[in-house]
């Protein structure tokens, strides 16, 4: 009713400064549609808010100098949830949709856990992951995804646990950072 551009399936269309089709109206969070995507998580909403506020303050104080402002260019969709009592986590390119993405997975029906790694073709970069049942590795894997922790030489040790002496003896989590 306000005349703002909206997506076919909903969401107020926004630009990289979180402005709608009316430059005086901003949208953030689950009502905002950025490059065809609605982000249903709190972290992208916080990033949108940071960008929108910076843009509004610049417009109020200095006029239009948008080039030096932060831009919303998408967000990390990694998340850890508990669904019906089951831990579930998704990181990065969890579906291995990127070019050259390769997967490794382990499914333990006895314990009800599933782990999947999405790695680069050369095996040197973690691109994404899925954890179901036991998401205790989420923090370490997310640090590896961001590049804050190195990947072990034997990637299967991430799926199977302490099988790799390099990983077993290395500090992990907060100690490694």
JSON list of N, CA, C and O in Angstrom, two decimals, residues 109-131:
[
{"chain": "A", "resi": 109, "resn": "UNK", "atom": "N", "xyz": [23.94, -44.15, 12.52]},
{"chain": "A", "resi": 109, "resn": "UNK", "atom": "CA", "xyz": [22.54, -44.42, 12.87]},
{"chain": "A", "resi": 109, "resn": "UNK", "atom": "C", "xyz": [22.38, -44.82, 14.33]},
{"chain": "A", "resi": 109, "resn": "UNK", "atom": "O", "xyz": [21.36, -44.54, 14.94]},
{"chain": "A", "resi": 110, "resn": "UNK", "atom": "N", "xyz": [23.40, -45.46, 14.89]},
{"chain": "A", "resi": 110, "resn": "UNK", "atom": "CA", "xyz": [23.34, -45.88, 16.29]},
{"chain": "A", "resi": 110, "resn": "UNK", "atom": "C", "xyz": [23.15, -44.68, 17.21]},
{"chain": "A", "resi": 110, "resn": "UNK", "atom": "O", "xyz": [22.29, -44.68, 18.08]},
{"chain": "A", "resi": 111, "resn": "UNK", "atom": "N", "xyz": [23.93, -43.64, 17.00]},
{"chain": "A", "resi": 111, "resn": "UNK", "atom": "CA", "xyz": [23.83, -42.45, 17.86]},
{"chain": "A", "resi": 111, "resn": "UNK", "atom": "C", "xyz": [22.87, -41.41, 17.31]},
{"chain": "A", "resi": 111, "resn": "UNK", "atom": "O", "xyz": [22.56, -40.43, 17.99]},
{"chain": "A", "resi": 112, "resn": "UNK", "atom": "N", "xyz": [22.46, -41.57, 16.06]},
{"chain": "A", "resi": 112, "resn": "UNK", "atom": "CA", "xyz": [21.56, -40.59, 15.45]},
{"chain": "A", "resi": 112, "resn": "UNK", "atom": "C", "xyz": [22.27, -39.32, 15.03]},
{"chain": "A", "resi": 112, "resn": "UNK", "atom": "O", "xyz": [21.67, -38.26, 14.99]},
{"chain": "A", "resi": 113, "resn": "UNK", "atom": "N", "xyz": [23.55, -39.44, 14.69]},
{"chain": "A", "resi": 113, "resn": "UNK", "atom": "CA", "xyz": [24.28, -38.24, 14.29]},
{"chain": "A", "resi": 113, "resn": "UNK", "atom": "C", "xyz": [24.69, -38.32, 12.83]},
{"chain": "A", "resi": 113, "resn": "UNK", "atom": "O", "xyz": [24.86, -39.40, 12.26]},
{"chain": "A", "resi": 114, "resn": "UNK", "atom": "N", "xyz": [24.84, -37.14, 12.24]},
{"chain": "A", "resi": 114, "resn": "UNK", "atom": "CA", "xyz": [25.25, -37.00, 10.84]},
{"chain": "A", "resi": 114, "resn": "UNK", "atom": "C", "xyz": [26.17, -35.79, 10.77]},
{"chain": "A", "resi": 114, "resn": "UNK", "atom": "O", "xyz": [25.88, -34.74, 11.34]},
{"chain": "A", "resi": 115, "resn": "UNK", "atom": "N", "xyz": [27.29, -35.96, 10.06]},
{"chain": "A", "resi": 115, "resn": "UNK", "atom": "CA", "xyz": [28.24, -34.86, 9.86]},
{"chain": "A", "resi": 115, "resn": "UNK", "atom": "C", "xyz": [28.62, -34.82, 8.39]},
{"chain": "A", "resi": 115, "resn": "UNK", "atom": "O", "xyz": [28.92, -35.84, 7.79]},
{"chain": "A", "resi": 116, "resn": "UNK", "atom": "N", "xyz": [28.61, -33.63, 7.82]},
{"chain": "A", "resi": 116, "resn": "UNK", "atom": "CA", "xyz": [29.02, -33.46, 6.43]},
{"chain": "A", "resi": 116, "resn": "UNK", "atom": "C", "xyz": [29.94, -32.25, 6.34]},
{"chain": "A", "resi": 116, "resn": "UNK", "atom": "O", "xyz": [29.63, -31.19, 6.87]},
{"chain": "A", "resi": 117, "resn": "UNK", "atom": "N", "xyz": [31.04, -32.42, 5.65]},
{"chain": "A", "resi": 117, "resn": "UNK", "atom": "CA", "xyz": [31.96, -31.33, 5.35]},
{"chain": "A", "resi": 117, "resn": "UNK", "atom": "C", "xyz": [31.86, -31.00, 3.87]},
{"chain": "A", "resi": 117, "resn": "UNK", "atom": "O", "xyz": [31.77, -31.90, 3.04]},
{"chain": "A", "resi": 118, "resn": "UNK", "atom": "N", "xyz": [31.91, -29.74, 3.55]},
{"chain": "A", "resi": 118, "resn": "UNK", "atom": "CA", "xyz": [32.00, -29.29, 2.16]},
{"chain": "A", "resi": 118, "resn": "UNK", "atom": "C", "xyz": [33.35, -28.59, 2.07]},
{"chain": "A", "resi": 118, "resn": "UNK", "atom": "O", "xyz": [33.60, -27.61, 2.79]},
{"chain": "A", "resi": 119, "resn": "UNK", "atom": "N", "xyz": [34.21, -29.14, 1.24]},
{"chain": "A", "resi": 119, "resn": "UNK", "atom": "CA", "xyz": [35.58, -28.63, 1.15]},
{"chain": "A", "resi": 119, "resn": "UNK", "atom": "C", "xyz": [35.90, -28.21, -0.29]},
{"chain": "A", "resi": 119, "resn": "UNK", "atom": "O", "xyz": [35.23, -28.62, -1.23]},
{"chain": "A", "resi": 120, "resn": "UNK", "atom": "N", "xyz": [36.94, -27.40, -0.41]},
{"chain": "A", "resi": 120, "resn": "UNK", "atom": "CA", "xyz": [37.40, -26.99, -1.73]},
{"chain": "A", "resi": 120, "resn": "UNK", "atom": "C", "xyz": [37.99, -28.20, -2.45]},
{"chain": "A", "resi": 120, "resn": "UNK", "atom": "O", "xyz": [38.36, -29.20, -1.83]},
{"chain": "A", "resi": 121, "resn": "UNK", "atom": "N", "xyz": [38.09, -28.09, -3.75]},
{"chain": "A", "resi": 121, "resn": "UNK", "atom": "CA", "xyz": [38.58, -29.19, -4.57]},
{"chain": "A", "resi": 121, "resn": "UNK", "atom": "C", "xyz": [39.97, -29.65, -4.13]},
{"chain": "A", "resi": 121, "resn": "UNK", "atom": "O", "xyz": [40.28, -30.84, -4.13]},
{"chain": "A", "resi": 122, "resn": "UNK", "atom": "N", "xyz": [40.81, -28.71, -3.70]},
{"chain": "A", "resi": 122, "resn": "UNK", "atom": "CA", "xyz": [42.17, -29.07, -3.26]},
{"chain": "A", "resi": 122, "resn": "UNK", "atom": "C", "xyz": [42.21, -29.53, -1.80]},
{"chain": "A", "resi": 122, "resn": "UNK", "atom": "O", "xyz": [43.27, -29.90, -1.30]},
{"chain": "A", "resi": 123, "resn": "UNK", "atom": "N", "xyz": [41.07, -29.49, -1.11]},
{"chain": "A", "resi": 123, "resn": "UNK", "atom": "CA", "xyz": [41.00, -29.95, 0.27]},
{"chain": "A", "resi": 123, "resn": "UNK", "atom": "C", "xyz": [41.64, -29.03, 1.29]},
{"chain": "A", "resi": 123, "resn": "UNK", "atom": "O", "xyz": [41.84, -29.41, 2.44]},
{"chain": "A", "resi": 124, "resn": "UNK", "atom": "N", "xyz": [41.90, -27.80, 0.92]},
{"chain": "A", "resi": 124, "resn": "UNK", "atom": "CA", "xyz": [42.59, -26.88, 1.83]},
{"chain": "A", "resi": 124, "resn": "UNK", "atom": "C", "xyz": [41.69, -25.85, 2.49]},
{"chain": "A", "resi": 124, "resn": "UNK", "atom": "O", "xyz": [42.13, -25.11, 3.35]},
{"chain": "A", "resi": 125, "resn": "UNK", "atom": "N", "xyz": [40.42, -25.80, 2.07]},
{"chain": "A", "resi": 125, "resn": "UNK", "atom": "CA", "xyz": [39.52, -24.79, 2.62]},
{"chain": "A", "resi": 125, "resn": "UNK", "atom": "C", "xyz": [38.17, -25.42, 2.93]},
{"chain": "A", "resi": 125, "resn": "UNK", "atom": "O", "xyz": [37.59, -26.12, 2.11]},
{"chain": "A", "resi": 126, "resn": "UNK", "atom": "N", "xyz": [37.67, -25.15, 4.14]},
{"chain": "A", "resi": 126, "resn": "UNK", "atom": "CA", "xyz": [36.32, -25.58, 4.51]},
{"chain": "A", "resi": 126, "resn": "UNK", "atom": "C", "xyz": [35.34, -24.56, 3.94]},
{"chain": "A", "resi": 126, "resn": "UNK", "atom": "O", "xyz": [35.44, -23.37, 4.22]},
{"chain": "A", "resi": 127, "resn": "UNK", "atom": "N", "xyz": [34.41, -25.04, 3.11]},
{"chain": "A", "resi": 127, "resn": "UNK", "atom": "CA", "xyz": [33.44, -24.17, 2.47]},
{"chain": "A", "resi": 127, "resn": "UNK", "atom": "C", "xyz": [32.08, -24.20, 3.15]},
{"chain": "A", "resi": 127, "resn": "UNK", "atom": "O", "xyz": [31.31, -23.25, 3.07]},
{"chain": "A", "resi": 128, "resn": "UNK", "atom": "N", "xyz": [31.78, -25.32, 3.83]},
{"chain": "A", "resi": 128, "resn": "UNK", "atom": "CA", "xyz": [30.49, -25.46, 4.48]},
{"chain": "A", "resi": 128, "resn": "UNK", "atom": "C", "xyz": [30.45, -26.74, 5.28]},
{"chain": "A", "resi": 128, "resn": "UNK", "atom": "O", "xyz": [31.37, -27.56, 5.23]},
{"chain": "A", "resi": 129, "resn": "UNK", "atom": "N", "xyz": [29.36, -26.93, 6.02]},
{"chain": "A", "resi": 129, "resn": "UNK", "atom": "CA", "xyz": [29.22, -28.14, 6.83]},
{"chain": "A", "resi": 129, "resn": "UNK", "atom": "C", "xyz": [27.78, -28.26, 7.32]},
{"chain": "A", "resi": 129, "resn": "UNK", "atom": "O", "xyz": [27.03, -27.29, 7.34]},
{"chain": "A", "resi": 130, "resn": "UNK", "atom": "N", "xyz": [27.45, -29.48, 7.72]},
{"chain": "A", "resi": 130, "resn": "UNK", "atom": "CA", "xyz": [26.16, -29.79, 8.34]},
{"chain": "A", "resi": 130, "resn": "UNK", "atom": "C", "xyz": [26.44, -30.71, 9.52]},
{"chain": "A", "resi": 130, "resn": "UNK", "atom": "O", "xyz": [27.23, -31.65, 9.41]},
{"chain": "A", "resi": 131, "resn": "UNK", "atom": "N", "xyz": [25.78, -30.43, 10.64]},
{"chain": "A", "resi": 131, "resn": "UNK", "atom": "CA", "xyz": [25.86, -31.29, 11.82]},
{"chain": "A", "resi": 131, "resn": "UNK", "atom": "C", "xyz": [24.43, -31.56, 12.29]},
{"chain": "A", "resi": 131, "resn": "UNK", "atom": "O", "xyz": [23.65, -30.64, 12.45]}
]
